[in-house]
Amino acid sequence: MSWQDTLKKWTSFATLDEKLLDQLKKVADNEKELEDSFYKNLSFGTGGMRGILGPGTNRMNIYTVRKAVEGLSIYIEENVAHAKERGVAIAYDSRYMSKEFAVEAAKVFGAHGIRSYVFESLRPTPLLSFAVRYLHAATGIMITASHNPPEYNGFKVYNEDGGQVPLKEAAAIIDRVNQIDNELEIVVKEQIELENSGLLEWIGEKVDRAYLHALKTIQKQDNNDNDLTIVFTPLHGTAHDLVMQGLEQVGFDKVHVVREQAKPDPEFSTVSSPNPEEHQAFEMAIDLGREVNADILIGTDPDADRLGIAVKNDNGDYQVLTGNQLGTLLLDYTLSCLDEQERKNGQLIKTIVTTEMGRAVASYYGVHTIDTLTGFKFIGEKIKQFETSDERFLFGYEESYGYLIGSFVRDKDAVQAAIAACEMANSWKKQGKTLLQALNTLYAKHGYYLEGMKSLTLKGKDGAEQIEKIMENIRENPFTTLGGLRVQAVEDYQSSLRKRLVEDLTEDILLPKENVMKFILEDEAWVCFRPSGTEPKIKSYFGVKTTSAEASERLLRTIQKEVEQRINQIVNENMLI
């Protein structure tokens, strides 16, 4: 069916949602917008389903949500034991339509006789992961678009272990979804009917209390005697209550919240992007930090699975740490608090685009490192595997500000990370050091690792094609040198092959197939290219290691510039075709 036929199907549907119909009427003369809205179906990617809000099969709306949940319902009925009795956990964040989508999901599940446990108000993503395990649910849904712009929403699907569905499960769910012919005619039950029959149960405080109790298990030291001053911003999202309660229960009481960013706001009106990866998100926290002379600033993204922090540098100014830097500090602190027996058979799990400094720190403590593909669901998958082996999960992280300490959650958890970061800052403060000084201590011990990431957004159908062309070009014409360093190995995760150029050897990559290319250079440098599975982006990741901060910065800039020039050349050539 052409996009025009699909559009006609929607506009002629007698009971089409009035708001969506009005939106279609407003863009009736914008053929490019209509094509982009209907030329394909919004599908699951590396983080679930995510898209721009609005009418169309390529947009987030009640009908695309219903279709996805219908497919998920069929999948769990076929593959998860006692799915109807165990039910589904559903949570949502502060975005437009989040609660509405949560209820729509429950209405589809209810039509299948599957009970839904829906939080009565917004909650963080890690709490949804915890709730799936705590309630022994068959699956879970988190309605969120994480830190994307306000016009986006989406949802992440979780399996019965509380982790995001891995590739095999996701493929099976997608297959069920794709078998559904008409998203407009999916059967749903009304909310009041579900509530009266017990197929929709509103939950909240009981799960919160259980999570906070579990949170105590990651505490490493007694923090009651502390002089740490903290500034916290939830960036208009879901983290406020649990972070504040978590800090209080482990002994931190000098916590100042950025008032303007404390309340949920789907517009994220005080920031250009509600992403702790972006330094502008900390501007208000920095102002408050200066006012109260804070030791640490902590910020969570809207669904509270990512944490960013800022600490004072030698000039007294606040410096935002990268995800790699904070992750490495948390890793070192966590392992330093364990004795040799507790570290026995211990495992660090990180992604292929996360700093290699983590491997060096883990090795120092006698802990093994496991690499996974990008996406925390792969880390959650590994933790599950440890349940049937003698391996022990000690820490997991990725460069994009995601961390996990306690495995009672199977996704990245900014609440855990916030508590641990403050405890770590307090410990270093007692030793007379800021976290930045602590980081420099680690650099002196392990080497000056430095990483970077460049993201190119190319929206619409044309943008998706451009991203495919970039990956094709890099795959067919691989780099041989970058920054004056020779390429020693090329890893193609789509073919699952690693070519070691120096030894002239080819090896299998024992990870799932994914459209990713990684180049291993001399002197422990590397570059990796990865299209996003949920956004119209291609990301380029970089890592270097030298003997000084200045040398690492110079080398990183050089490599980034060469890669940027190559990508721009590819884009420009394809625009002329």
XYZ file of C-alpha atoms in Angstrom:
577
model
C 0.000 0.000 0.000
C 1.349 3.430 -0.960
C 1.559 6.212 1.583
C -1.255 7.983 -0.223
C -3.507 4.922 0.175
C -2.612 4.664 3.855
C -3.405 8.353 4.329
C -6.788 7.838 2.642
C -7.480 4.877 4.918
C -6.922 7.090 7.942
C -8.896 10.106 6.761
C -11.866 7.944 5.746
C -11.942 6.041 9.052
C -15.288 6.991 10.597
C -14.170 7.151 14.226
C -10.649 8.545 13.790
C -9.520 10.454 16.859
C -10.689 14.039 16.397
C -7.396 15.632 17.439
C -5.458 13.534 14.949
C -7.969 14.291 12.208
C -7.649 18.021 12.865
C -3.855 17.746 12.660
C -4.129 15.990 9.290
C -6.405 18.718 7.963
C -3.861 21.376 8.949
C -1.095 19.743 6.867
C -3.348 18.651 3.987
C -1.307 20.731 1.502
C 2.105 19.669 2.842
C 2.884 16.576 0.768
C 6.378 16.103 2.231
C 5.033 16.117 5.790
C 2.241 13.703 4.875
C 4.649 11.351 3.115
C 6.989 11.300 6.094
C 4.032 10.573 8.377
C 2.736 7.629 6.328
C 5.542 6.203 4.160
C 6.461 3.519 6.693
C 5.443 2.012 10.016
C 7.103 3.236 13.172
C 9.141 0.234 14.317
C 11.146 -1.062 17.231
C 14.801 -0.072 17.278
C 17.622 -0.499 19.787
C 15.615 1.253 22.516
C 12.048 0.306 21.633
C 9.610 2.459 19.679
C 10.100 6.200 19.526
C 8.902 8.943 17.226
C 7.358 12.351 16.720
C 3.864 12.801 18.102
C 1.131 13.174 15.511
C -1.094 11.350 13.029
C 0.302 8.664 10.750
C 1.833 5.216 10.768
C 5.298 6.755 11.219
C 4.237 8.822 14.225
C 3.493 8.212 17.884
C -0.267 8.224 18.451
C -2.936 6.052 20.062
C -3.198 3.836 16.981
C 0.508 3.078 16.566
C 0.679 2.441 20.316
C -2.301 0.087 20.101
C -0.736 -1.785 17.205
C 2.551 -2.262 19.021
C 0.811 -3.372 22.219
C -1.442 -5.735 20.262
C 1.632 -7.439 18.848
C 3.233 -7.549 22.289
C 0.042 -9.032 23.781
C 0.032 -11.830 21.218
C 3.733 -12.470 21.801
C 3.512 -12.824 25.585
C 0.396 -14.984 25.344
C 2.382 -17.351 23.108
C 5.751 -17.214 24.855
C 5.471 -16.191 28.522
C 4.069 -18.682 31.022
C 0.911 -17.554 32.836
C 1.060 -14.137 31.140
C -2.577 -13.270 31.826
C -2.353 -14.036 35.527
C 1.024 -12.357 35.997
C 0.036 -9.217 34.141
C 2.001 -6.268 32.808
C 3.680 -3.331 34.585
C 3.276 0.079 32.910
C 4.942 3.374 33.842
C 5.222 6.728 32.120
C 7.152 10.003 32.244
C 6.244 13.701 32.018
C 5.874 13.978 28.233
C 2.839 14.899 26.208
C 0.449 11.938 25.907
C 2.499 9.715 28.242
C -0.322 8.862 30.646
C -2.787 8.591 27.751
C -0.526 6.076 26.006
C -0.138 4.118 29.249
C -3.918 3.816 29.530
C -4.233 2.917 25.831
C -1.750 0.096 26.397
C -3.810 -1.170 29.334
C -6.961 -1.044 27.185
C -5.340 -3.305 24.571
C -3.961 -5.717 27.166
C -7.385 -5.770 28.833
C -9.040 -6.855 25.591
C -6.775 -9.918 25.781
C -7.705 -10.549 29.405
C -4.237 -9.475 30.576
C -4.077 -7.468 33.799
C -2.162 -4.176 33.770
C -0.421 -2.650 36.793
C -0.223 1.052 35.966
C 1.494 3.637 38.165
C -0.956 6.284 39.309
C 1.541 9.065 38.507
C 4.803 9.462 36.624
C 7.773 7.295 37.612
C 11.399 6.772 36.482
C 12.355 4.100 33.966
C 14.471 2.136 36.485
C 11.452 1.842 38.771
C 9.525 0.211 35.924
C 12.352 -2.304 35.491
C 12.266 -2.949 39.243
C 8.452 -3.239 39.222
C 8.482 -5.961 36.565
C 10.731 -8.075 38.789
C 8.981 -7.142 42.031
C 5.510 -7.943 40.679
C 6.728 -11.017 38.751
C 5.037 -9.500 35.707
C 5.126 -11.087 32.273
C 6.383 -7.913 30.623
C 6.660 -4.164 31.154
C 6.220 -0.956 29.200
C 7.810 2.412 29.927
C 6.172 5.299 28.064
C 9.030 7.730 27.424
C 11.187 9.362 24.799
C 14.032 9.755 27.290
C 15.846 13.058 26.633
C 14.498 13.698 23.123
C 12.852 17.032 22.215
C 9.286 17.765 23.432
C 7.640 16.700 20.166
C 8.753 13.082 20.723
C 7.340 10.206 22.723
C 7.799 6.466 22.651
C 8.004 3.373 24.766
C 10.468 0.764 25.852
C 9.431 -2.869 26.224
C 10.798 -4.988 29.070
C 10.848 -8.755 29.415
C 9.983 -10.744 32.518
C 13.535 -10.310 33.853
C 13.087 -6.533 33.941
C 15.519 -5.858 31.110
C 14.743 -4.244 27.770
C 13.788 -6.944 25.300
C 16.901 -8.332 23.576
C 17.200 -8.672 19.821
C 15.638 -12.130 19.438
C 12.590 -11.209 21.513
C 12.285 -7.830 19.809
C 12.366 -9.500 16.395
C 9.602 -11.889 17.439
C 7.483 -9.015 18.780
C 8.031 -7.024 15.587
C 6.922 -10.057 13.595
C 3.653 -10.173 15.558
C 3.191 -6.423 15.113
C 3.809 -6.611 11.375
C 1.124 -9.263 11.005
C -1.503 -6.747 12.123
C -3.200 -5.346 9.021
C -5.101 -2.390 10.400
C -3.942 -0.379 13.399
C -7.205 1.572 13.326
C -9.421 -1.405 14.155
C -7.630 -2.985 17.117
C -10.076 -4.055 19.821
C -9.784 -2.229 23.147
C -11.766 -2.200 26.379
C -12.763 0.973 28.153
C -10.844 2.129 31.225
C -13.834 2.028 33.604
C -14.641 -1.530 32.551
C -11.046 -2.622 33.163
C -10.968 -0.981 36.597
C -14.248 -2.617 37.630
C -13.106 -6.057 36.458
C -9.666 -5.825 38.075
C -7.821 -5.865 34.746
C -6.469 -2.371 35.447
C -4.856 -1.886 38.850
C -3.308 1.435 39.850
C -0.046 1.038 41.789
C 2.613 3.265 43.328
C 3.758 3.640 46.916
C 4.232 -0.050 47.705
C 6.624 -0.463 44.769
C 8.393 2.793 45.684
C 9.017 1.539 49.231
C 10.367 -1.784 47.998
C 12.715 -0.029 45.581
C 14.004 2.335 48.267
C 14.649 -0.655 50.530
C 16.667 -2.320 47.746
C 18.525 0.955 47.194
C 20.105 0.597 50.629
C 22.026 -2.461 49.400
C 24.309 -0.371 47.162
C 25.465 1.796 50.078
C 29.190 1.279 50.698
C 29.883 3.608 53.636
C 28.197 5.347 56.549
C 27.398 8.861 55.354
C 25.690 10.194 58.478
C 28.750 12.241 59.467
C 29.156 14.232 56.267
C 29.563 17.821 55.167
C 28.580 17.349 51.524
C 26.474 20.062 49.897
C 24.473 18.820 46.908
C 22.514 20.577 44.166
C 19.989 18.428 42.314
C 17.958 19.041 39.163
C 15.487 16.485 37.764
C 15.230 18.566 34.547
C 11.407 18.620 34.665
C 11.262 14.836 34.773
C 10.482 11.900 37.038
C 13.423 11.624 39.434
C 12.646 14.192 42.120
C 10.890 12.093 44.759
C 12.994 8.922 44.603
C 16.331 10.738 44.447
C 15.424 12.955 47.394
C 14.162 10.014 49.452
C 17.175 7.924 48.489
C 19.647 10.622 49.500
C 17.869 11.152 52.803
C 17.833 7.489 53.747
C 21.608 7.127 53.244
C 22.420 10.228 55.272
C 22.545 13.269 52.975
C 20.477 16.234 54.129
C 22.202 19.246 52.518
C 20.382 18.906 49.218
C 19.268 21.972 47.259
C 16.837 21.404 44.393
C 16.678 23.695 41.365
C 13.090 24.863 41.917
C 12.464 25.996 38.344
C 13.272 22.476 37.103
C 11.699 20.453 39.915
C 8.188 20.238 38.479
C 7.350 17.993 35.518
C 7.041 19.977 32.293
C 6.531 18.334 28.867
C 8.010 21.423 27.193
C 11.220 21.261 29.280
C 10.902 25.030 29.218
C 14.116 25.986 31.035
C 16.508 23.994 28.836
C 17.123 23.668 25.108
C 17.520 19.911 25.675
C 16.630 17.951 28.850
C 19.763 15.878 28.529
C 22.482 15.766 31.196
C 24.913 14.972 28.382
C 24.428 18.589 27.240
C 26.269 21.090 29.416
C 23.565 23.742 28.971
C 21.230 21.545 31.017
C 23.361 22.399 34.085
C 23.217 26.191 33.767
C 20.625 26.708 36.516
C 22.231 24.055 38.712
C 25.574 25.847 38.353
C 24.008 29.155 39.390
C 22.501 27.525 42.476
C 25.739 25.670 43.146
C 27.653 28.926 43.297
C 25.028 30.390 45.611
C 25.209 27.533 48.148
C 28.865 26.576 47.492
C 27.878 23.037 46.482
C 30.409 20.219 46.322
C 28.528 18.340 43.596
C 25.748 19.070 41.118
C 23.624 16.128 39.959
C 21.131 16.107 37.080
C 18.852 13.379 35.736
C 17.135 13.157 32.367
C 13.300 13.109 32.156
C 12.852 9.358 32.652
C 15.722 9.188 35.164
C 17.832 6.511 33.575
C 20.781 8.856 32.876
C 22.794 10.909 35.352
C 25.182 13.780 34.781
C 27.263 15.562 37.410
C 29.380 18.687 37.697
C 32.127 19.385 40.246
C 34.533 22.217 40.958
C 37.810 22.468 39.090
C 40.996 24.067 40.382
C 39.704 27.511 39.389
C 36.569 27.083 41.468
C 34.328 26.786 38.397
C 31.938 23.891 37.903
C 32.931 21.372 35.251
C 30.509 18.812 33.848
C 32.048 15.342 33.689
C 31.525 13.114 30.672
C 29.656 9.855 31.000
C 32.917 7.974 30.576
C 34.586 9.988 33.339
C 31.765 9.581 35.846
C 31.393 5.906 35.003
C 35.083 5.264 35.538
C 35.032 7.121 38.869
C 31.987 5.141 40.040
C 33.624 1.907 38.905
C 36.841 2.657 40.785
C 34.921 3.668 43.919
C 32.686 0.597 43.815
C 35.570 -1.831 43.380
C 37.742 -0.075 45.983
C 35.025 -0.656 48.589
C 35.018 -4.422 47.984
C 37.533 -6.858 49.425
C 39.341 -9.472 47.360
C 36.763 -12.168 48.074
C 33.881 -9.885 47.061
C 35.664 -9.135 43.786
C 36.288 -12.817 43.021
C 34.760 -13.779 39.655
C 33.567 -10.187 39.422
C 32.561 -8.738 36.069
C 32.501 -5.228 34.664
C 30.120 -4.941 31.728
C 30.528 -2.053 29.298
C 29.616 -1.331 25.693
C 31.946 -1.302 22.700
C 31.801 2.521 22.565
C 32.544 3.037 26.264
C 36.011 4.134 27.397
C 38.772 1.556 27.555
C 39.834 3.173 30.822
C 37.149 1.068 32.502
C 38.967 -2.071 31.422
C 42.217 -0.732 32.866
C 40.584 0.120 36.221
C 38.808 -3.234 36.428
C 42.024 -5.087 35.621
C 43.801 -3.195 38.419
C 41.328 -4.693 40.892
C 41.459 -8.159 39.317
C 38.018 -7.808 37.723
C 37.248 -9.082 34.229
C 35.634 -6.853 31.559
C 32.882 -7.929 29.173
C 32.016 -5.844 26.094
C 28.505 -5.673 24.672
C 26.842 -3.879 21.806
C 25.563 -0.372 22.457
C 22.374 -0.417 24.502
C 21.860 -1.249 28.139
C 19.598 -4.161 27.278
C 22.736 -6.117 26.372
C 24.169 -5.407 29.820
C 20.905 -6.583 31.396
C 21.075 -9.742 29.289
C 24.558 -10.539 30.600
C 23.473 -10.032 34.208
C 20.693 -12.559 33.640
C 23.247 -15.076 32.339
C 25.299 -14.739 35.531
C 22.420 -16.302 37.487
C 23.452 -19.702 36.108
C 27.230 -19.248 36.401
C 29.791 -18.357 39.059
C 30.316 -14.900 37.511
C 29.244 -11.917 39.603
C 27.985 -8.605 38.321
C 29.815 -5.730 40.009
C 29.222 -2.741 37.751
C 27.850 -1.797 34.339
C 28.034 1.413 32.339
C 27.898 3.054 28.947
C 29.323 6.330 27.688
C 25.889 7.948 27.353
C 25.551 8.561 31.102
C 24.027 5.189 31.989
C 25.183 3.264 35.085
C 24.077 0.298 37.168
C 25.425 -0.837 40.538
C 22.737 -3.059 42.047
C 21.209 -5.732 39.820
C 17.761 -5.449 41.416
C 17.205 -3.198 38.381
C 18.094 -4.469 34.898
C 18.391 -1.142 33.110
C 20.535 1.914 33.666
C 19.476 3.663 36.854
C 20.102 7.365 37.519
C 18.632 7.085 41.013
C 21.209 4.470 42.023
C 23.935 6.473 40.303
C 22.926 9.712 42.028
C 23.157 8.101 45.464
C 26.475 6.436 44.645
C 27.966 9.609 43.143
C 27.175 11.626 46.263
C 28.576 8.918 48.512
C 31.707 8.789 46.359
C 32.067 12.590 46.438
C 31.726 12.517 50.212
C 34.409 9.829 50.504
C 36.869 11.774 48.349
C 36.061 15.013 50.184
C 37.084 13.359 53.454
C 40.420 12.651 51.724
C 40.705 16.316 50.758
C 39.941 15.862 47.051
C 37.200 16.855 44.640
C 35.960 14.288 42.132
C 37.942 16.076 39.417
C 41.116 15.697 41.451
C 40.213 12.056 42.039
C 39.836 11.599 38.292
C 43.268 13.088 37.692
C 44.650 10.595 40.186
C 43.172 7.792 38.073
C 44.601 9.307 34.880
C 48.066 9.411 36.428
C 47.718 5.744 37.374
C 46.134 4.317 34.217
C 46.863 6.778 31.384
C 45.096 9.812 29.904
C 42.101 8.296 28.192
C 39.841 10.752 26.386
C 36.683 10.144 24.398
C 34.314 12.085 22.177
C 31.118 11.659 20.195
C 29.728 13.479 17.190
C 26.113 13.110 16.154
C 24.658 13.962 12.744
C 20.859 14.252 12.482
C 19.284 13.788 9.054
C 15.502 13.848 9.368
C 12.839 12.342 7.161
C 12.939 9.687 4.455
C 15.834 11.404 2.655
C 17.807 11.552 5.897
C 17.412 7.827 6.524
C 18.727 7.124 3.029
C 21.691 9.449 3.588
C 22.617 7.617 6.778
C 22.549 4.304 4.892
C 24.863 5.794 2.264
C 27.344 6.953 4.905
C 27.570 3.462 6.428
C 27.861 1.841 3.002
C 30.713 4.157 2.028
C 32.648 3.587 5.264
C 32.162 -0.167 4.935
C 33.236 -0.296 1.296
C 36.099 2.239 1.658
C 37.463 1.677 5.189
C 39.891 4.039 6.862
C 43.550 2.991 6.810
C 44.887 5.803 9.004
C 43.395 8.436 11.300
C 45.262 11.138 13.180
C 48.548 9.751 11.894
C 47.803 6.371 13.498
C 47.495 3.202 11.441
C 44.346 1.126 11.572
C 45.265 -2.205 13.124
C 41.863 -3.897 13.038
C 38.465 -3.350 11.427
C 35.381 -4.691 13.203
C 32.220 -5.030 11.137
C 29.385 -5.986 13.466
C 26.999 -6.453 10.554
C 29.088 -9.301 9.133
C 30.349 -10.281 12.636
C 33.938 -10.229 11.397
C 37.084 -8.665 12.841
C 39.978 -8.214 10.400
C 43.347 -7.878 12.103
C 45.372 -6.092 9.436
C 48.822 -6.475 10.991
C 48.504 -10.255 11.418
C 46.335 -10.651 8.278
C 43.794 -12.606 10.319
C 40.003 -12.680 10.295
C 38.059 -13.541 13.453
C 34.423 -13.964 14.351
C 32.811 -11.332 16.588
C 30.717 -13.224 19.117
C 28.031 -10.570 19.497
C 24.653 -10.108 17.771
C 24.731 -8.585 14.303
C 24.274 -4.832 14.146
C 24.990 -2.096 11.618
C 28.157 -0.866 13.336
C 31.735 -0.332 12.148
C 34.682 0.052 14.516
C 38.308 0.846 13.678
C 41.040 -0.057 16.176
C 44.084 2.181 15.797
C 47.591 2.161 17.175
C 48.227 3.258 20.773
C 44.789 2.106 22.003
C 42.890 4.684 19.932
C 39.625 3.738 18.195
C 36.701 5.099 16.177
C 33.214 3.628 15.878
C 30.215 4.440 13.642
C 26.655 3.568 14.590
C 23.274 4.688 13.225
C 20.722 5.163 15.983
C 17.952 2.586 16.071
C 15.344 5.005 17.403
C 16.344 8.429 16.042
C 17.312 9.810 12.591
C 20.958 10.042 13.599
C 24.348 8.568 12.894
C 26.824 8.716 15.747
C 30.610 8.684 15.539
C 32.459 7.658 18.698
C 36.137 8.301 19.411
C 38.658 7.146 21.997
C 42.348 7.948 22.501
C 45.031 7.382 25.118
C 48.324 9.256 25.543
C 50.673 10.240 28.342
C 49.146 13.685 28.957
C 45.824 15.481 28.895
C 47.078 17.978 26.312
C 48.338 15.282 23.933
C 45.059 13.360 24.212
C 43.041 16.495 23.440
C 45.177 17.258 20.369
C 44.931 13.720 19.031
C 41.187 13.524 19.638
C 40.586 16.823 17.806
C 42.642 15.658 14.835
C 40.828 12.348 14.476
C 37.411 13.967 14.891
C 38.197 16.542 12.216
C 39.300 13.896 9.716
C 36.158 11.835 10.316
C 33.893 14.882 10.054
C 35.475 15.847 6.724
C 34.929 12.318 5.391
C 31.260 12.214 6.440
C 30.568 15.689 5.034
C 32.118 14.618 1.741
C 29.864 11.549 1.575
C 26.750 13.609 2.344
C 27.613 16.275 -0.224
C 28.317 13.699 -2.945
C 24.979 11.985 -2.370
C 23.096 15.297 -2.416
C 24.394 15.889 -5.935
C 23.220 12.521 -7.234
